[in-house]
Amino acid sequence: MRHHHCEFRAMDNFQNHIYTKESVPTSERILLVLRIVAGFGRPVSASELVTASGLNKSTLYRLLASLRRWGFVMETESLYSPGPACLQMSLNFDAVQLLIQNAYDAMHKLNEITQ
């Protein structure tokens, strides 16, 4: 099982809410599930998500249903993976990063010319 540090940090923050008996907003739970699904790097089962998230199964299935409806998660043969909405967001992120890099390069060149 492959996790990135950000998933563990998200999980720690979530667990802190549980231990302090604070109410965890649904938006944070749904983002936690999405981060865990993406962090596995392979299709993941609901039981693995229950273990990784600490959520009960009914809550997890409700959140997965919302993520599927919005295209953030796909389900194939009872395994979950990032959906097309995640791909769309990542492509937009790549485009923005390319734009920033090109702008930086142009500004750097302009700075050299004007000095």
mmCIF file of C-alpha atoms in Angstrom:
data_model
loop_
_atom_site.group_PDB
_atom_site.id
_atom_site.type_symbol
_atom_site.label_atom_id
_atom_site.label_comp_id
_atom_site.label_asym_id
_atom_site.label_seq_id
_atom_site.Cartn_x
_atom_site.Cartn_y
_atom_site.Cartn_z
ATOM 1 C CA MET A 1 0.000 0.000 0.000
ATOM 2 C CA ARG A 2 1.485 3.323 -1.105
ATOM 3 C CA HIS A 3 0.621 6.498 0.771
ATOM 4 C CA HIS A 4 2.095 9.945 0.480
ATOM 5 C CA HIS A 5 2.863 12.103 3.496
ATOM 6 C CA CYS A 6 -0.121 14.339 2.739
ATOM 7 C CA GLU A 7 -2.533 11.428 3.199
ATOM 8 C CA PHE A 8 -1.059 10.639 6.585
ATOM 9 C CA ARG A 9 -1.227 14.303 7.570
ATOM 10 C CA ALA A 10 -4.869 14.432 6.450
ATOM 11 C CA MET A 11 -5.571 11.278 8.420
ATOM 12 C CA ASP A 12 -3.855 12.703 11.511
ATOM 13 C CA ASN A 13 -5.990 15.846 11.308
ATOM 14 C CA PHE A 14 -9.113 13.723 10.903
ATOM 15 C CA GLN A 15 -8.176 11.476 13.841
ATOM 16 C CA ASN A 16 -7.550 14.574 15.997
ATOM 17 C CA HIS A 17 -11.169 15.618 15.377
ATOM 18 C CA ILE A 18 -12.357 12.170 16.466
ATOM 19 C CA TYR A 19 -10.267 12.114 19.625
ATOM 20 C CA THR A 20 -11.358 15.602 20.667
ATOM 21 C CA LYS A 21 -14.980 14.700 19.839
ATOM 22 C CA GLU A 22 -15.239 17.665 17.470
ATOM 23 C CA SER A 23 -17.706 17.363 14.647
ATOM 24 C CA VAL A 24 -15.914 16.696 11.359
ATOM 25 C CA PRO A 25 -17.630 18.461 8.457
ATOM 26 C CA THR A 26 -18.770 16.242 5.604
ATOM 27 C CA SER A 27 -16.646 18.303 3.225
ATOM 28 C CA GLU A 28 -13.514 17.303 5.153
ATOM 29 C CA ARG A 29 -14.528 13.648 5.198
ATOM 30 C CA ILE A 30 -15.170 13.611 1.469
ATOM 31 C CA LEU A 31 -11.808 15.267 0.791
ATOM 32 C CA LEU A 32 -10.116 12.742 3.062
ATOM 33 C CA VAL A 33 -11.621 9.857 1.073
ATOM 34 C CA LEU A 34 -10.583 11.457 -2.213
ATOM 35 C CA ARG A 35 -7.004 11.981 -0.976
ATOM 36 C CA ILE A 36 -6.785 8.379 0.196
ATOM 37 C CA VAL A 37 -8.177 6.996 -3.085
ATOM 38 C CA ALA A 38 -5.654 9.069 -5.046
ATOM 39 C CA GLY A 39 -2.833 8.178 -2.652
ATOM 40 C CA PHE A 40 -3.038 4.441 -3.185
ATOM 41 C CA GLY A 41 -1.859 4.712 -6.787
ATOM 42 C CA ARG A 42 -4.032 1.721 -7.748
ATOM 43 C CA PRO A 43 -7.712 0.779 -7.536
ATOM 44 C CA VAL A 44 -8.659 0.275 -3.895
ATOM 45 C CA SER A 45 -11.401 -1.691 -2.150
ATOM 46 C CA ALA A 46 -13.954 -0.241 0.244
ATOM 47 C CA SER A 47 -12.506 -2.300 3.103
ATOM 48 C CA GLU A 48 -9.069 -0.759 2.472
ATOM 49 C CA LEU A 49 -10.675 2.687 2.493
ATOM 50 C CA VAL A 50 -12.472 1.937 5.770
ATOM 51 C CA THR A 51 -9.158 0.906 7.328
ATOM 52 C CA ALA A 52 -7.229 3.870 5.921
ATOM 53 C CA SER A 53 -9.858 6.494 6.770
ATOM 54 C CA GLY A 54 -11.257 5.262 10.063
ATOM 55 C CA LEU A 55 -14.762 5.955 8.746
ATOM 56 C CA ASN A 56 -17.567 3.472 9.228
ATOM 57 C CA LYS A 57 -18.650 1.562 6.134
ATOM 58 C CA SER A 58 -22.042 3.263 5.676
ATOM 59 C CA THR A 59 -20.489 6.739 5.863
ATOM 60 C CA LEU A 60 -17.760 5.695 3.443
ATOM 61 C CA TYR A 61 -20.280 4.352 0.902
ATOM 62 C CA ARG A 62 -22.343 7.545 1.143
ATOM 63 C CA LEU A 63 -19.242 9.676 0.495
ATOM 64 C CA LEU A 64 -18.098 7.418 -2.357
ATOM 65 C CA ALA A 65 -21.554 7.725 -3.956
ATOM 66 C CA SER A 66 -21.237 11.529 -3.928
ATOM 67 C CA LEU A 67 -17.719 11.362 -5.345
ATOM 68 C CA ARG A 68 -18.921 8.999 -8.096
ATOM 69 C CA ARG A 69 -21.890 11.252 -8.959
ATOM 70 C CA TRP A 70 -19.524 14.200 -9.443
ATOM 71 C CA GLY A 71 -16.965 12.163 -11.406
ATOM 72 C CA PHE A 72 -14.197 12.345 -8.813
ATOM 73 C CA VAL A 73 -14.157 8.578 -8.220
ATOM 74 C CA MET A 74 -14.811 5.637 -10.543
ATOM 75 C CA GLU A 75 -15.927 2.195 -9.419
ATOM 76 C CA THR A 76 -14.909 -0.872 -11.399
ATOM 77 C CA GLU A 77 -15.485 -4.376 -10.023
ATOM 78 C CA SER A 78 -15.949 -2.984 -6.476
ATOM 79 C CA LEU A 79 -12.622 -1.135 -6.650
ATOM 80 C CA TYR A 80 -12.342 2.639 -6.512
ATOM 81 C CA SER A 81 -9.927 4.903 -8.367
ATOM 82 C CA PRO A 82 -9.710 8.610 -9.246
ATOM 83 C CA GLY A 83 -12.300 9.608 -11.837
ATOM 84 C CA PRO A 84 -12.369 11.905 -14.870
ATOM 85 C CA ALA A 85 -12.962 15.047 -12.790
ATOM 86 C CA CYS A 86 -9.602 14.421 -11.086
ATOM 87 C CA LEU A 87 -7.936 14.084 -14.479
ATOM 88 C CA GLN A 88 -9.542 17.312 -15.667
ATOM 89 C CA MET A 89 -8.293 19.142 -12.575
ATOM 90 C CA SER A 90 -4.781 17.756 -12.959
ATOM 91 C CA LEU A 91 -4.659 18.793 -16.629
ATOM 92 C CA ASN A 92 -5.755 22.311 -15.664
ATOM 93 C CA PHE A 93 -3.062 22.348 -12.977
ATOM 94 C CA ASP A 94 -0.438 21.317 -15.550
ATOM 95 C CA ALA A 95 -1.608 24.063 -17.931
ATOM 96 C CA VAL A 96 -1.398 26.709 -15.206
ATOM 97 C CA GLN A 97 2.078 25.533 -14.202
ATOM 98 C CA LEU A 98 3.214 25.720 -17.848
ATOM 99 C CA LEU A 99 1.810 29.246 -18.115
ATOM 100 C CA ILE A 100 3.609 30.290 -14.924
ATOM 101 C CA GLN A 101 6.896 28.800 -16.145
ATOM 102 C CA ASN A 102 6.597 30.534 -19.528
ATOM 103 C CA ALA A 103 5.776 33.851 -17.873
ATOM 104 C CA TYR A 104 8.732 33.442 -15.513
ATOM 105 C CA ASP A 105 11.082 32.672 -18.415
ATOM 106 C CA ALA A 106 9.848 35.706 -20.372
ATOM 107 C CA MET A 107 10.158 38.001 -17.339
ATOM 108 C CA HIS A 108 13.647 36.700 -16.608
ATOM 109 C CA LYS A 109 14.694 37.390 -20.209
ATOM 110 C CA LEU A 110 13.134 40.869 -20.058
ATOM 111 C CA ASN A 111 14.986 41.546 -16.808
ATOM 112 C CA GLU A 112 18.306 40.605 -18.442
ATOM 113 C CA ILE A 113 17.633 42.867 -21.429
ATOM 114 C CA THR A 114 16.703 45.911 -19.326
ATOM 115 C CA GLN A 115 19.692 45.749 -16.999
#
